Amino acid sequence: RREKHPYGTTRITMGDQKKIPAALSFATGGLGGIGGWIMVHPFNTVAVRMNLATASGAVNELGFVPFARDLVNKEGFMSLYTGLGAGITRQIFYATARLGLFESMRDEVAKYRPMDIWSRLGVGVVTGSMAAVIACPAEVSLVRMSNDKALPVDQRRNYKSVLDCGLRIAKEDGVTAFWRGAGPFVSRAALVGACQVGTYDQFRSMLKNYGFKSEIQQVFGASMMSGLLYSVVTNPFESAKNRMAFQRPDPVTGKLPYTGTMQTIAAVAKADGPLALWNGFWPYYLRCGGHTVGMFVIVDLLRKAYFQYA
């Protein structure tokens, strides 16, 4: 969809051709994020567990499907949904802020300069970073709950719910622990904002120009391409974020092994090899691509329903 801006050129919009209220932009972004996350949460669980397998000192030689099958056999099918509450809570803050802020800032920037691809990427970086800072507490809770059962019994935290997890983190580790791993999370979110939201419109326009007339084909194709791009780019930051969020202080020195984004990435690459930064890539891509598809399809349907019935 194209819309005129003050410079006389056109820009593609994710929503309806009509102007949508700012509140609707935030609300549909959040609902789309939640719906998409429910679809892909099992992939996230497998991705986190595979990613952290080497961090625990274990040697993981299983691929995605064998790893997932082994996880279900040992812990049951519902183990794939461990931490779902934290994942939904994360989307309430992260997806709502990310898409809502992106569209609001994009519209403001369009008043002063053409909304070309570089403008979209810049807006995506800024709004993605802002959304990550807001959602970081839920992200830390999600990582801890997703991998808790993988620990030895005597090391498990045994969180009962996302609320219990949040309260215990604040009590046992301090409020600042909610932003442990914020560096890689914010860095990753900035890249996601650029690679996912910032390129989605561009890919969709490209598919339309290549003859894909169906909107669902455009949404699906553009979502999977933007999902693949940001999965490749952000997987090392996801690995760093997971390790920083899940780490424990050294029992002797009391110091944390990971202290910063680049230090964590360098330490992982040195200890386990550079490819360890992409450990769990396929479930991570299925999560990213699947969530992107689900989110944008739901957002599109909700906005069409609004203009049809409002």
PDB file of C-alpha atoms in Angstrom:
ATOM      1  CA  ARG A   1       0.000   0.000   0.000  1.00  0.00           C
ATOM      2  CA  ARG A   2       1.322   3.402  -0.840  1.00  0.00           C
ATOM      3  CA  GLU A   3       0.747   6.735   0.771  1.00  0.00           C
ATOM      4  CA  LYS A   4       1.788  10.248  -0.251  1.00  0.00           C
ATOM      5  CA  HIS A   5       4.120  12.133   2.048  1.00  0.00           C
ATOM      6  CA  PRO A   6       5.081  15.829   1.966  1.00  0.00           C
ATOM      7  CA  TYR A   7       7.928  15.297  -0.515  1.00  0.00           C
ATOM      8  CA  GLY A   8       5.601  13.986  -3.202  1.00  0.00           C
ATOM      9  CA  THR A   9       7.015  10.453  -3.392  1.00  0.00           C
ATOM     10  CA  THR A  10       5.369   7.368  -1.947  1.00  0.00           C
ATOM     11  CA  ARG A  11       5.990   5.164   1.018  1.00  0.00           C
ATOM     12  CA  ILE A  12       4.620   1.724   1.725  1.00  0.00           C
ATOM     13  CA  THR A  13       2.605   1.276   4.900  1.00  0.00           C
ATOM     14  CA  MET A  14       2.009  -1.882   6.908  1.00  0.00           C
ATOM     15  CA  GLY A  15      -1.538  -0.939   7.739  1.00  0.00           C
ATOM     16  CA  ASP A  16      -4.616   0.048   5.801  1.00  0.00           C
ATOM     17  CA  GLN A  17      -4.492   2.882   3.294  1.00  0.00           C
ATOM     18  CA  LYS A  18      -6.586   4.925   5.694  1.00  0.00           C
ATOM     19  CA  LYS A  19      -4.916   6.646   8.589  1.00  0.00           C
ATOM     20  CA  ILE A  20      -5.118   4.460  11.677  1.00  0.00           C
ATOM     21  CA  PRO A  21      -5.317   5.897  15.205  1.00  0.00           C
ATOM     22  CA  ALA A  22      -2.082   5.688  17.196  1.00  0.00           C
ATOM     23  CA  ALA A  23      -3.791   3.600  19.888  1.00  0.00           C
ATOM     24  CA  LEU A  24      -4.874   1.067  17.257  1.00  0.00           C
ATOM     25  CA  SER A  25      -1.327   0.881  15.932  1.00  0.00           C
ATOM     26  CA  PHE A  26      -0.011  -0.058  19.384  1.00  0.00           C
ATOM     27  CA  ALA A  27      -2.921  -2.413  20.186  1.00  0.00           C
ATOM     28  CA  THR A  28      -2.815  -4.388  16.932  1.00  0.00           C
ATOM     29  CA  GLY A  29       0.968  -4.625  17.172  1.00  0.00           C
ATOM     30  CA  GLY A  30       0.686  -6.132  20.648  1.00  0.00           C
ATOM     31  CA  LEU A  31      -2.115  -8.540  19.724  1.00  0.00           C
ATOM     32  CA  GLY A  32      -0.278  -9.582  16.580  1.00  0.00           C
ATOM     33  CA  GLY A  33       2.887 -10.170  18.587  1.00  0.00           C
ATOM     34  CA  ILE A  34       1.037 -12.266  21.166  1.00  0.00           C
ATOM     35  CA  GLY A  35      -0.764 -14.370  18.548  1.00  0.00           C
ATOM     36  CA  GLY A  36       2.421 -14.944  16.582  1.00  0.00           C
ATOM     37  CA  TRP A  37       4.342 -15.873  19.727  1.00  0.00           C
ATOM     38  CA  ILE A  38       1.827 -18.519  20.800  1.00  0.00           C
ATOM     39  CA  MET A  39       2.428 -20.210  17.433  1.00  0.00           C
ATOM     40  CA  VAL A  40       6.223 -20.252  17.690  1.00  0.00           C
ATOM     41  CA  HIS A  41       6.945 -20.551  21.425  1.00  0.00           C
ATOM     42  CA  PRO A  42       7.989 -24.246  21.134  1.00  0.00           C
ATOM     43  CA  PHE A  43      10.662 -23.258  18.595  1.00  0.00           C
ATOM     44  CA  ASN A  44      11.958 -20.633  21.012  1.00  0.00           C
ATOM     45  CA  THR A  45      12.165 -23.194  23.820  1.00  0.00           C
ATOM     46  CA  VAL A  46      14.196 -25.569  21.638  1.00  0.00           C
ATOM     47  CA  ALA A  47      16.389 -22.711  20.364  1.00  0.00           C
ATOM     48  CA  VAL A  48      17.200 -21.497  23.887  1.00  0.00           C
ATOM     49  CA  ARG A  49      17.889 -25.026  25.145  1.00  0.00           C
ATOM     50  CA  MET A  50      20.160 -25.817  22.175  1.00  0.00           C
ATOM     51  CA  ASN A  51      21.903 -22.476  22.500  1.00  0.00           C
ATOM     52  CA  LEU A  52      22.618 -22.957  26.202  1.00  0.00           C
ATOM     53  CA  ALA A  53      23.565 -26.644  25.917  1.00  0.00           C
ATOM     54  CA  THR A  54      27.218 -25.825  25.233  1.00  0.00           C
ATOM     55  CA  ALA A  55      27.225 -23.197  27.982  1.00  0.00           C
ATOM     56  CA  SER A  56      26.529 -25.904  30.574  1.00  0.00           C
ATOM     57  CA  GLY A  57      29.545 -27.880  29.392  1.00  0.00           C
ATOM     58  CA  ALA A  58      27.497 -30.509  27.570  1.00  0.00           C
ATOM     59  CA  VAL A  59      28.333 -31.536  24.037  1.00  0.00           C
ATOM     60  CA  ASN A  60      25.307 -31.148  21.806  1.00  0.00           C
ATOM     61  CA  GLU A  61      25.618 -33.180  18.621  1.00  0.00           C
ATOM     62  CA  LEU A  62      21.890 -33.398  17.922  1.00  0.00           C
ATOM     63  CA  GLY A  63      20.178 -31.461  15.173  1.00  0.00           C
ATOM     64  CA  PHE A  64      16.985 -29.482  15.660  1.00  0.00           C
ATOM     65  CA  VAL A  65      14.461 -32.313  15.155  1.00  0.00           C
ATOM     66  CA  PRO A  66      16.368 -34.975  17.179  1.00  0.00           C
ATOM     67  CA  PHE A  67      16.985 -32.419  19.948  1.00  0.00           C
ATOM     68  CA  ALA A  68      13.281 -31.510  20.088  1.00  0.00           C
ATOM     69  CA  ARG A  69      12.265 -35.194  20.048  1.00  0.00           C
ATOM     70  CA  ASP A  70      14.711 -35.971  22.850  1.00  0.00           C
ATOM     71  CA  LEU A  71      13.357 -33.043  24.876  1.00  0.00           C
ATOM     72  CA  VAL A  72       9.748 -34.244  24.486  1.00  0.00           C
ATOM     73  CA  ASN A  73      10.687 -37.845  25.345  1.00  0.00           C
ATOM     74  CA  LYS A  74      12.487 -36.788  28.528  1.00  0.00           C
ATOM     75  CA  GLU A  75      10.249 -33.987  29.795  1.00  0.00           C
ATOM     76  CA  GLY A  76       6.943 -34.375  27.967  1.00  0.00           C
ATOM     77  CA  PHE A  77       5.267 -32.411  25.180  1.00  0.00           C
ATOM     78  CA  MET A  78       4.215 -29.541  27.426  1.00  0.00           C
ATOM     79  CA  SER A  79       7.874 -28.827  28.204  1.00  0.00           C
ATOM     80  CA  LEU A  80       7.920 -27.077  24.827  1.00  0.00           C
ATOM     81  CA  TYR A  81       5.566 -24.483  26.316  1.00  0.00           C
ATOM     82  CA  THR A  82       7.617 -23.819  29.443  1.00  0.00           C
ATOM     83  CA  GLY A  83       7.782 -20.067  29.963  1.00  0.00           C
ATOM     84  CA  LEU A  84       4.818 -19.307  27.670  1.00  0.00           C
ATOM     85  CA  GLY A  85       3.455 -16.822  30.211  1.00  0.00           C
ATOM     86  CA  ALA A  86       6.751 -14.939  30.199  1.00  0.00           C
ATOM     87  CA  GLY A  87       6.788 -15.014  26.402  1.00  0.00           C
ATOM     88  CA  ILE A  88       3.309 -13.501  26.197  1.00  0.00           C
ATOM     89  CA  THR A  89       4.228 -10.891  28.810  1.00  0.00           C
ATOM     90  CA  ARG A  90       7.289 -10.025  26.724  1.00  0.00           C
ATOM     91  CA  GLN A  91       5.124  -9.508  23.637  1.00  0.00           C
ATOM     92  CA  ILE A  92       2.690  -7.282  25.544  1.00  0.00           C
ATOM     93  CA  PHE A  93       5.548  -4.866  26.129  1.00  0.00           C
ATOM     94  CA  TYR A  94       7.937  -5.578  23.250  1.00  0.00           C
ATOM     95  CA  ALA A  95       5.669  -6.070  20.229  1.00  0.00           C
ATOM     96  CA  THR A  96       3.257  -3.356  21.339  1.00  0.00           C
ATOM     97  CA  ALA A  97       6.042  -0.813  21.761  1.00  0.00           C
ATOM     98  CA  ARG A  98       8.105  -1.917  18.755  1.00  0.00           C
ATOM     99  CA  LEU A  99       5.432  -1.728  16.068  1.00  0.00           C
ATOM    100  CA  GLY A 100       3.527   1.160  17.635  1.00  0.00           C
ATOM    101  CA  LEU A 101       6.641   3.282  18.106  1.00  0.00           C
ATOM    102  CA  PHE A 102       7.915   2.403  14.626  1.00  0.00           C
ATOM    103  CA  GLU A 103       4.762   3.580  12.885  1.00  0.00           C
ATOM    104  CA  SER A 104       4.428   6.697  15.054  1.00  0.00           C
ATOM    105  CA  MET A 105       8.060   7.740  14.523  1.00  0.00           C
ATOM    106  CA  ARG A 106       7.934   6.815  10.836  1.00  0.00           C
ATOM    107  CA  ASP A 107       4.949   9.116  10.310  1.00  0.00           C
ATOM    108  CA  GLU A 108       6.726  11.956  12.128  1.00  0.00           C
ATOM    109  CA  VAL A 109       9.947  11.517  10.148  1.00  0.00           C
ATOM    110  CA  ALA A 110       7.931  11.466   6.901  1.00  0.00           C
ATOM    111  CA  LYS A 111       6.866  15.054   7.589  1.00  0.00           C
ATOM    112  CA  TYR A 112      10.455  16.236   7.201  1.00  0.00           C
ATOM    113  CA  ARG A 113      12.193  13.885   4.770  1.00  0.00           C
ATOM    114  CA  PRO A 114      11.451  11.160   2.219  1.00  0.00           C
ATOM    115  CA  MET A 115      10.776   7.756   3.777  1.00  0.00           C
ATOM    116  CA  ASP A 116      13.286   5.751   1.774  1.00  0.00           C
ATOM    117  CA  ILE A 117      14.813   2.456   2.885  1.00  0.00           C
ATOM    118  CA  TRP A 118      17.511   4.213   4.937  1.00  0.00           C
ATOM    119  CA  SER A 119      14.910   6.231   6.814  1.00  0.00           C
ATOM    120  CA  ARG A 120      12.977   3.060   7.614  1.00  0.00           C
ATOM    121  CA  LEU A 121      16.125   1.304   8.816  1.00  0.00           C
ATOM    122  CA  GLY A 122      17.036   4.241  11.045  1.00  0.00           C
ATOM    123  CA  VAL A 123      13.567   4.413  12.574  1.00  0.00           C
ATOM    124  CA  GLY A 124      13.652   0.637  13.070  1.00  0.00           C
ATOM    125  CA  VAL A 125      16.957   0.809  14.957  1.00  0.00           C
ATOM    126  CA  VAL A 126      15.773   3.563  17.313  1.00  0.00           C
ATOM    127  CA  THR A 127      12.322   2.133  18.064  1.00  0.00           C
ATOM    128  CA  GLY A 128      13.608  -1.433  18.373  1.00  0.00           C
ATOM    129  CA  SER A 129      16.119  -0.310  20.999  1.00  0.00           C
ATOM    130  CA  MET A 130      13.466   1.607  22.928  1.00  0.00           C
ATOM    131  CA  ALA A 131      11.111  -1.385  22.930  1.00  0.00           C
ATOM    132  CA  ALA A 132      13.888  -3.701  24.162  1.00  0.00           C
ATOM    133  CA  VAL A 133      14.663  -1.535  27.189  1.00  0.00           C
ATOM    134  CA  ILE A 134      10.961  -1.639  28.109  1.00  0.00           C
ATOM    135  CA  ALA A 135      10.657  -5.416  27.622  1.00  0.00           C
ATOM    136  CA  CYS A 136      13.980  -6.539  29.139  1.00  0.00           C
ATOM    137  CA  PRO A 137      12.509  -7.756  32.492  1.00  0.00           C
ATOM    138  CA  ALA A 138      10.086 -10.055  30.651  1.00  0.00           C
ATOM    139  CA  GLU A 139      12.914 -11.271  28.388  1.00  0.00           C
ATOM    140  CA  VAL A 140      15.103 -12.279  31.349  1.00  0.00           C
ATOM    141  CA  SER A 141      12.140 -14.125  32.891  1.00  0.00           C
ATOM    142  CA  LEU A 142      11.482 -15.925  29.591  1.00  0.00           C
ATOM    143  CA  VAL A 143      15.080 -17.152  29.234  1.00  0.00           C
ATOM    144  CA  ARG A 144      15.249 -18.384  32.828  1.00  0.00           C
ATOM    145  CA  MET A 145      11.906 -20.203  32.701  1.00  0.00           C
ATOM    146  CA  SER A 146      12.598 -21.770  29.286  1.00  0.00           C
ATOM    147  CA  ASN A 147      15.851 -23.430  30.379  1.00  0.00           C
ATOM    148  CA  ASP A 148      15.257 -24.111  34.077  1.00  0.00           C
ATOM    149  CA  LYS A 149      14.385 -27.790  33.609  1.00  0.00           C
ATOM    150  CA  ALA A 150      17.623 -28.380  31.713  1.00  0.00           C
ATOM    151  CA  LEU A 151      19.633 -27.749  34.881  1.00  0.00           C
ATOM    152  CA  PRO A 152      20.560 -30.443  37.414  1.00  0.00           C
ATOM    153  CA  VAL A 153      17.812 -30.855  40.013  1.00  0.00           C
ATOM    154  CA  ASP A 154      19.834 -29.174  42.766  1.00  0.00           C
ATOM    155  CA  GLN A 155      20.448 -26.094  40.581  1.00  0.00           C
ATOM    156  CA  ARG A 156      16.906 -25.516  39.343  1.00  0.00           C
ATOM    157  CA  ARG A 157      15.054 -22.406  40.412  1.00  0.00           C
ATOM    158  CA  ASN A 158      11.620 -24.074  39.931  1.00  0.00           C
ATOM    159  CA  TYR A 159       9.653 -20.975  39.005  1.00  0.00           C
ATOM    160  CA  LYS A 160       5.893 -21.456  39.400  1.00  0.00           C
ATOM    161  CA  SER A 161       4.782 -18.681  37.039  1.00  0.00           C
ATOM    162  CA  VAL A 162       6.032 -15.558  35.302  1.00  0.00           C
ATOM    163  CA  LEU A 163       4.934 -13.508  38.329  1.00  0.00           C
ATOM    164  CA  ASP A 164       6.793 -15.825  40.705  1.00  0.00           C
ATOM    165  CA  CYS A 165       9.845 -15.650  38.436  1.00  0.00           C
ATOM    166  CA  GLY A 166       9.799 -11.859  38.372  1.00  0.00           C
ATOM    167  CA  LEU A 167       9.354 -11.499  42.123  1.00  0.00           C
ATOM    168  CA  ARG A 168      12.133 -13.992  42.882  1.00  0.00           C
ATOM    169  CA  ILE A 169      14.568 -12.352  40.472  1.00  0.00           C
ATOM    170  CA  ALA A 170      13.958  -9.001  42.166  1.00  0.00           C
ATOM    171  CA  LYS A 171      14.313 -10.522  45.650  1.00  0.00           C
ATOM    172  CA  GLU A 172      17.243 -12.895  45.068  1.00  0.00           C
ATOM    173  CA  ASP A 173      19.306 -11.038  42.458  1.00  0.00           C
ATOM    174  CA  GLY A 174      18.120  -7.452  42.746  1.00  0.00           C
ATOM    175  CA  VAL A 175      16.084  -5.321  40.370  1.00  0.00           C
ATOM    176  CA  THR A 176      19.137  -4.645  38.200  1.00  0.00           C
ATOM    177  CA  ALA A 177      19.169  -8.355  37.270  1.00  0.00           C
ATOM    178  CA  PHE A 178      16.168  -7.644  35.030  1.00  0.00           C
ATOM    179  CA  TRP A 179      18.517  -5.724  32.759  1.00  0.00           C
ATOM    180  CA  ARG A 180      21.311  -8.321  32.921  1.00  0.00           C
ATOM    181  CA  GLY A 181      21.917  -9.072  29.268  1.00  0.00           C
ATOM    182  CA  ALA A 182      20.273  -5.786  28.259  1.00  0.00           C
ATOM    183  CA  GLY A 183      23.281  -4.906  26.085  1.00  0.00           C
ATOM    184  CA  PRO A 184      22.939  -7.806  23.634  1.00  0.00           C
ATOM    185  CA  PHE A 185      19.138  -7.692  23.865  1.00  0.00           C
ATOM    186  CA  VAL A 186      19.034  -4.003  22.925  1.00  0.00           C
ATOM    187  CA  SER A 187      21.677  -4.541  20.217  1.00  0.00           C
ATOM    188  CA  ARG A 188      19.693  -7.449  18.839  1.00  0.00           C
ATOM    189  CA  ALA A 189      16.441  -5.468  19.037  1.00  0.00           C
ATOM    190  CA  ALA A 190      18.008  -2.575  17.125  1.00  0.00           C
ATOM    191  CA  LEU A 191      19.023  -4.986  14.376  1.00  0.00           C
ATOM    192  CA  VAL A 192      15.606  -6.666  14.452  1.00  0.00           C
ATOM    193  CA  GLY A 193      13.917  -3.287  14.156  1.00  0.00           C
ATOM    194  CA  ALA A 194      15.963  -2.560  11.051  1.00  0.00           C
ATOM    195  CA  CYS A 195      16.033  -6.055   9.514  1.00  0.00           C
ATOM    196  CA  GLN A 196      12.449  -7.078  10.306  1.00  0.00           C
ATOM    197  CA  VAL A 197      10.163  -4.062  10.500  1.00  0.00           C
ATOM    198  CA  GLY A 198      12.406  -1.834   8.409  1.00  0.00           C
ATOM    199  CA  THR A 199      12.757  -4.299   5.494  1.00  0.00           C
ATOM    200  CA  TYR A 200       9.307  -5.939   5.619  1.00  0.00           C
ATOM    201  CA  ASP A 201       7.663  -3.190   3.543  1.00  0.00           C
ATOM    202  CA  GLN A 202      10.525  -3.269   1.047  1.00  0.00           C
ATOM    203  CA  PHE A 203      10.313  -7.044   0.531  1.00  0.00           C
ATOM    204  CA  ARG A 204       6.532  -6.884   0.213  1.00  0.00           C
ATOM    205  CA  SER A 205       6.778  -4.185  -2.459  1.00  0.00           C
ATOM    206  CA  MET A 206       9.378  -6.262  -4.300  1.00  0.00           C
ATOM    207  CA  LEU A 207       7.134  -9.346  -4.302  1.00  0.00           C
ATOM    208  CA  LYS A 208       4.216  -7.282  -5.566  1.00  0.00           C
ATOM    209  CA  ASN A 209       6.347  -5.957  -8.424  1.00  0.00           C
ATOM    210  CA  TYR A 210       7.366  -9.530  -9.280  1.00  0.00           C
ATOM    211  CA  GLY A 211       3.730 -10.511  -9.799  1.00  0.00           C
ATOM    212  CA  PHE A 212       2.585 -11.812  -6.405  1.00  0.00           C
ATOM    213  CA  LYS A 213      -0.950 -10.379  -6.363  1.00  0.00           C
ATOM    214  CA  SER A 214      -2.315 -12.226  -3.323  1.00  0.00           C
ATOM    215  CA  GLU A 215      -1.877 -10.236  -0.108  1.00  0.00           C
ATOM    216  CA  ILE A 216      -1.337 -13.407   1.931  1.00  0.00           C
ATOM    217  CA  GLN A 217       1.470 -14.446  -0.453  1.00  0.00           C
ATOM    218  CA  GLN A 218       3.057 -11.024  -0.099  1.00  0.00           C
ATOM    219  CA  VAL A 219       2.796 -11.090   3.706  1.00  0.00           C
ATOM    220  CA  PHE A 220       4.115 -14.657   3.985  1.00  0.00           C
ATOM    221  CA  GLY A 221       6.981 -14.182   1.525  1.00  0.00           C
ATOM    222  CA  ALA A 222       8.077 -10.803   2.895  1.00  0.00           C
ATOM    223  CA  SER A 223       7.854 -12.079   6.465  1.00  0.00           C
ATOM    224  CA  MET A 224       9.987 -15.156   5.812  1.00  0.00           C
ATOM    225  CA  MET A 225      12.627 -13.149   3.942  1.00  0.00           C
ATOM    226  CA  SER A 226      12.874 -10.459   6.602  1.00  0.00           C
ATOM    227  CA  GLY A 227      12.838 -13.207   9.253  1.00  0.00           C
ATOM    228  CA  LEU A 228      15.747 -15.016   7.568  1.00  0.00           C
ATOM    229  CA  LEU A 229      17.745 -11.812   7.269  1.00  0.00           C
ATOM    230  CA  TYR A 230      17.384 -10.811  10.896  1.00  0.00           C
ATOM    231  CA  SER A 231      17.876 -14.392  12.138  1.00  0.00           C
ATOM    232  CA  VAL A 232      21.307 -14.599  10.512  1.00  0.00           C
ATOM    233  CA  VAL A 233      22.318 -11.129  11.695  1.00  0.00           C
ATOM    234  CA  THR A 234      21.004 -11.339  15.262  1.00  0.00           C
ATOM    235  CA  ASN A 235      21.685 -14.963  16.277  1.00  0.00           C
ATOM    236  CA  PRO A 236      25.097 -14.106  17.865  1.00  0.00           C
ATOM    237  CA  PHE A 237      23.426 -11.388  19.955  1.00  0.00           C
ATOM    238  CA  GLU A 238      20.675 -13.851  20.914  1.00  0.00           C
ATOM    239  CA  SER A 239      23.358 -16.299  22.059  1.00  0.00           C
ATOM    240  CA  ALA A 240      25.069 -13.590  24.126  1.00  0.00           C
ATOM    241  CA  LYS A 241      21.757 -12.432  25.595  1.00  0.00           C
ATOM    242  CA  ASN A 242      20.777 -15.973  26.630  1.00  0.00           C
ATOM    243  CA  ARG A 243      24.096 -16.647  28.338  1.00  0.00           C
ATOM    244  CA  MET A 244      24.134 -13.311  30.158  1.00  0.00           C
ATOM    245  CA  ALA A 245      20.518 -13.654  31.305  1.00  0.00           C
ATOM    246  CA  PHE A 246      21.000 -17.236  32.545  1.00  0.00           C
ATOM    247  CA  GLN A 247      24.476 -16.969  34.097  1.00  0.00           C
ATOM    248  CA  ARG A 248      25.289 -17.510  37.762  1.00  0.00           C
ATOM    249  CA  PRO A 249      28.106 -15.861  39.753  1.00  0.00           C
ATOM    250  CA  ASP A 250      31.299 -17.888  40.122  1.00  0.00           C
ATOM    251  CA  PRO A 251      31.034 -19.756  43.473  1.00  0.00           C
ATOM    252  CA  VAL A 252      34.643 -18.871  44.367  1.00  0.00           C
ATOM    253  CA  THR A 253      35.084 -15.291  43.147  1.00  0.00           C
ATOM    254  CA  GLY A 254      31.445 -14.228  43.111  1.00  0.00           C
ATOM    255  CA  LYS A 255      31.993 -12.598  39.718  1.00  0.00           C
ATOM    256  CA  LEU A 256      29.798 -13.069  36.665  1.00  0.00           C
ATOM    257  CA  PRO A 257      31.559 -14.750  33.706  1.00  0.00           C
ATOM    258  CA  TYR A 258      29.907 -12.482  31.129  1.00  0.00           C
ATOM    259  CA  THR A 259      30.028  -8.716  31.566  1.00  0.00           C
ATOM    260  CA  GLY A 260      29.213  -7.161  28.196  1.00  0.00           C
ATOM    261  CA  THR A 261      27.864  -7.903  24.734  1.00  0.00           C
ATOM    262  CA  MET A 262      31.111  -8.060  22.785  1.00  0.00           C
ATOM    263  CA  GLN A 263      32.978  -9.671  25.700  1.00  0.00           C
ATOM    264  CA  THR A 264      30.358 -12.437  25.783  1.00  0.00           C
ATOM    265  CA  ILE A 265      30.439 -12.969  22.022  1.00  0.00           C
ATOM    266  CA  ALA A 266      34.251 -13.085  22.057  1.00  0.00           C
ATOM    267  CA  ALA A 267      34.309 -15.469  25.041  1.00  0.00           C
ATOM    268  CA  VAL A 268      31.820 -17.869  23.428  1.00  0.00           C
ATOM    269  CA  ALA A 269      33.661 -17.816  20.099  1.00  0.00           C
ATOM    270  CA  LYS A 270      36.985 -18.480  21.844  1.00  0.00           C
ATOM    271  CA  ALA A 271      35.712 -21.264  24.109  1.00  0.00           C
ATOM    272  CA  ASP A 272      33.328 -23.085  21.753  1.00  0.00           C
ATOM    273  CA  GLY A 273      34.240 -21.821  18.291  1.00  0.00           C
ATOM    274  CA  PRO A 274      32.606 -19.077  16.178  1.00  0.00           C
ATOM    275  CA  LEU A 275      29.818 -21.371  14.963  1.00  0.00           C
ATOM    276  CA  ALA A 276      28.614 -21.757  18.568  1.00  0.00           C
ATOM    277  CA  LEU A 277      27.178 -18.256  18.183  1.00  0.00           C
ATOM    278  CA  TRP A 278      24.710 -19.728  15.678  1.00  0.00           C
ATOM    279  CA  ASN A 279      23.945 -22.831  17.737  1.00  0.00           C
ATOM    280  CA  GLY A 280      20.194 -23.462  17.558  1.00  0.00           C
ATOM    281  CA  PHE A 281      19.859 -21.410  14.362  1.00  0.00           C
ATOM    282  CA  TRP A 282      17.095 -23.432  12.675  1.00  0.00           C
ATOM    283  CA  PRO A 283      14.629 -23.358  15.562  1.00  0.00           C
ATOM    284  CA  TYR A 284      15.597 -19.708  16.028  1.00  0.00           C
ATOM    285  CA  TYR A 285      14.777 -19.010  12.369  1.00  0.00           C
ATOM    286  CA  LEU A 286      11.503 -20.939  12.588  1.00  0.00           C
ATOM    287  CA  ARG A 287      10.687 -18.848  15.637  1.00  0.00           C
ATOM    288  CA  CYS A 288      11.690 -15.552  13.974  1.00  0.00           C
ATOM    289  CA  GLY A 289      10.193 -16.255  10.560  1.00  0.00           C
ATOM    290  CA  GLY A 290       7.085 -17.887  11.990  1.00  0.00           C
ATOM    291  CA  HIS A 291       6.530 -15.085  14.460  1.00  0.00           C
ATOM    292  CA  THR A 292       6.993 -12.459  11.754  1.00  0.00           C
ATOM    293  CA  VAL A 293       4.415 -14.192   9.535  1.00  0.00           C
ATOM    294  CA  GLY A 294       1.934 -14.670  12.375  1.00  0.00           C
ATOM    295  CA  MET A 295       2.356 -11.124  13.674  1.00  0.00           C
ATOM    296  CA  PHE A 296       1.907  -9.318  10.362  1.00  0.00           C
ATOM    297  CA  VAL A 297      -0.981 -11.554   9.226  1.00  0.00           C
ATOM    298  CA  ILE A 298      -2.843 -10.937  12.493  1.00  0.00           C
ATOM    299  CA  VAL A 299      -2.080  -7.198  12.407  1.00  0.00           C
ATOM    300  CA  ASP A 300      -3.379  -7.004   8.829  1.00  0.00           C
ATOM    301  CA  LEU A 301      -6.578  -8.917   9.678  1.00  0.00           C
ATOM    302  CA  LEU A 302      -7.272  -6.828  12.782  1.00  0.00           C
ATOM    303  CA  ARG A 303      -6.847  -3.563  10.904  1.00  0.00           C
ATOM    304  CA  LYS A 304      -9.059  -4.706   8.053  1.00  0.00           C
ATOM    305  CA  ALA A 305     -11.720  -5.692  10.589  1.00  0.00           C
ATOM    306  CA  TYR A 306     -11.438  -2.281  12.258  1.00  0.00           C
ATOM    307  CA  PHE A 307     -12.037  -0.382   9.025  1.00  0.00           C
ATOM    308  CA  GLN A 308     -14.828  -2.751   8.031  1.00  0.00           C
ATOM    309  CA  TYR A 309     -16.824  -2.633  11.265  1.00  0.00           C
ATOM    310  CA  ALA A 310     -15.727   0.552  13.069  1.00  0.00           C
TER     311      ALA A 310
END
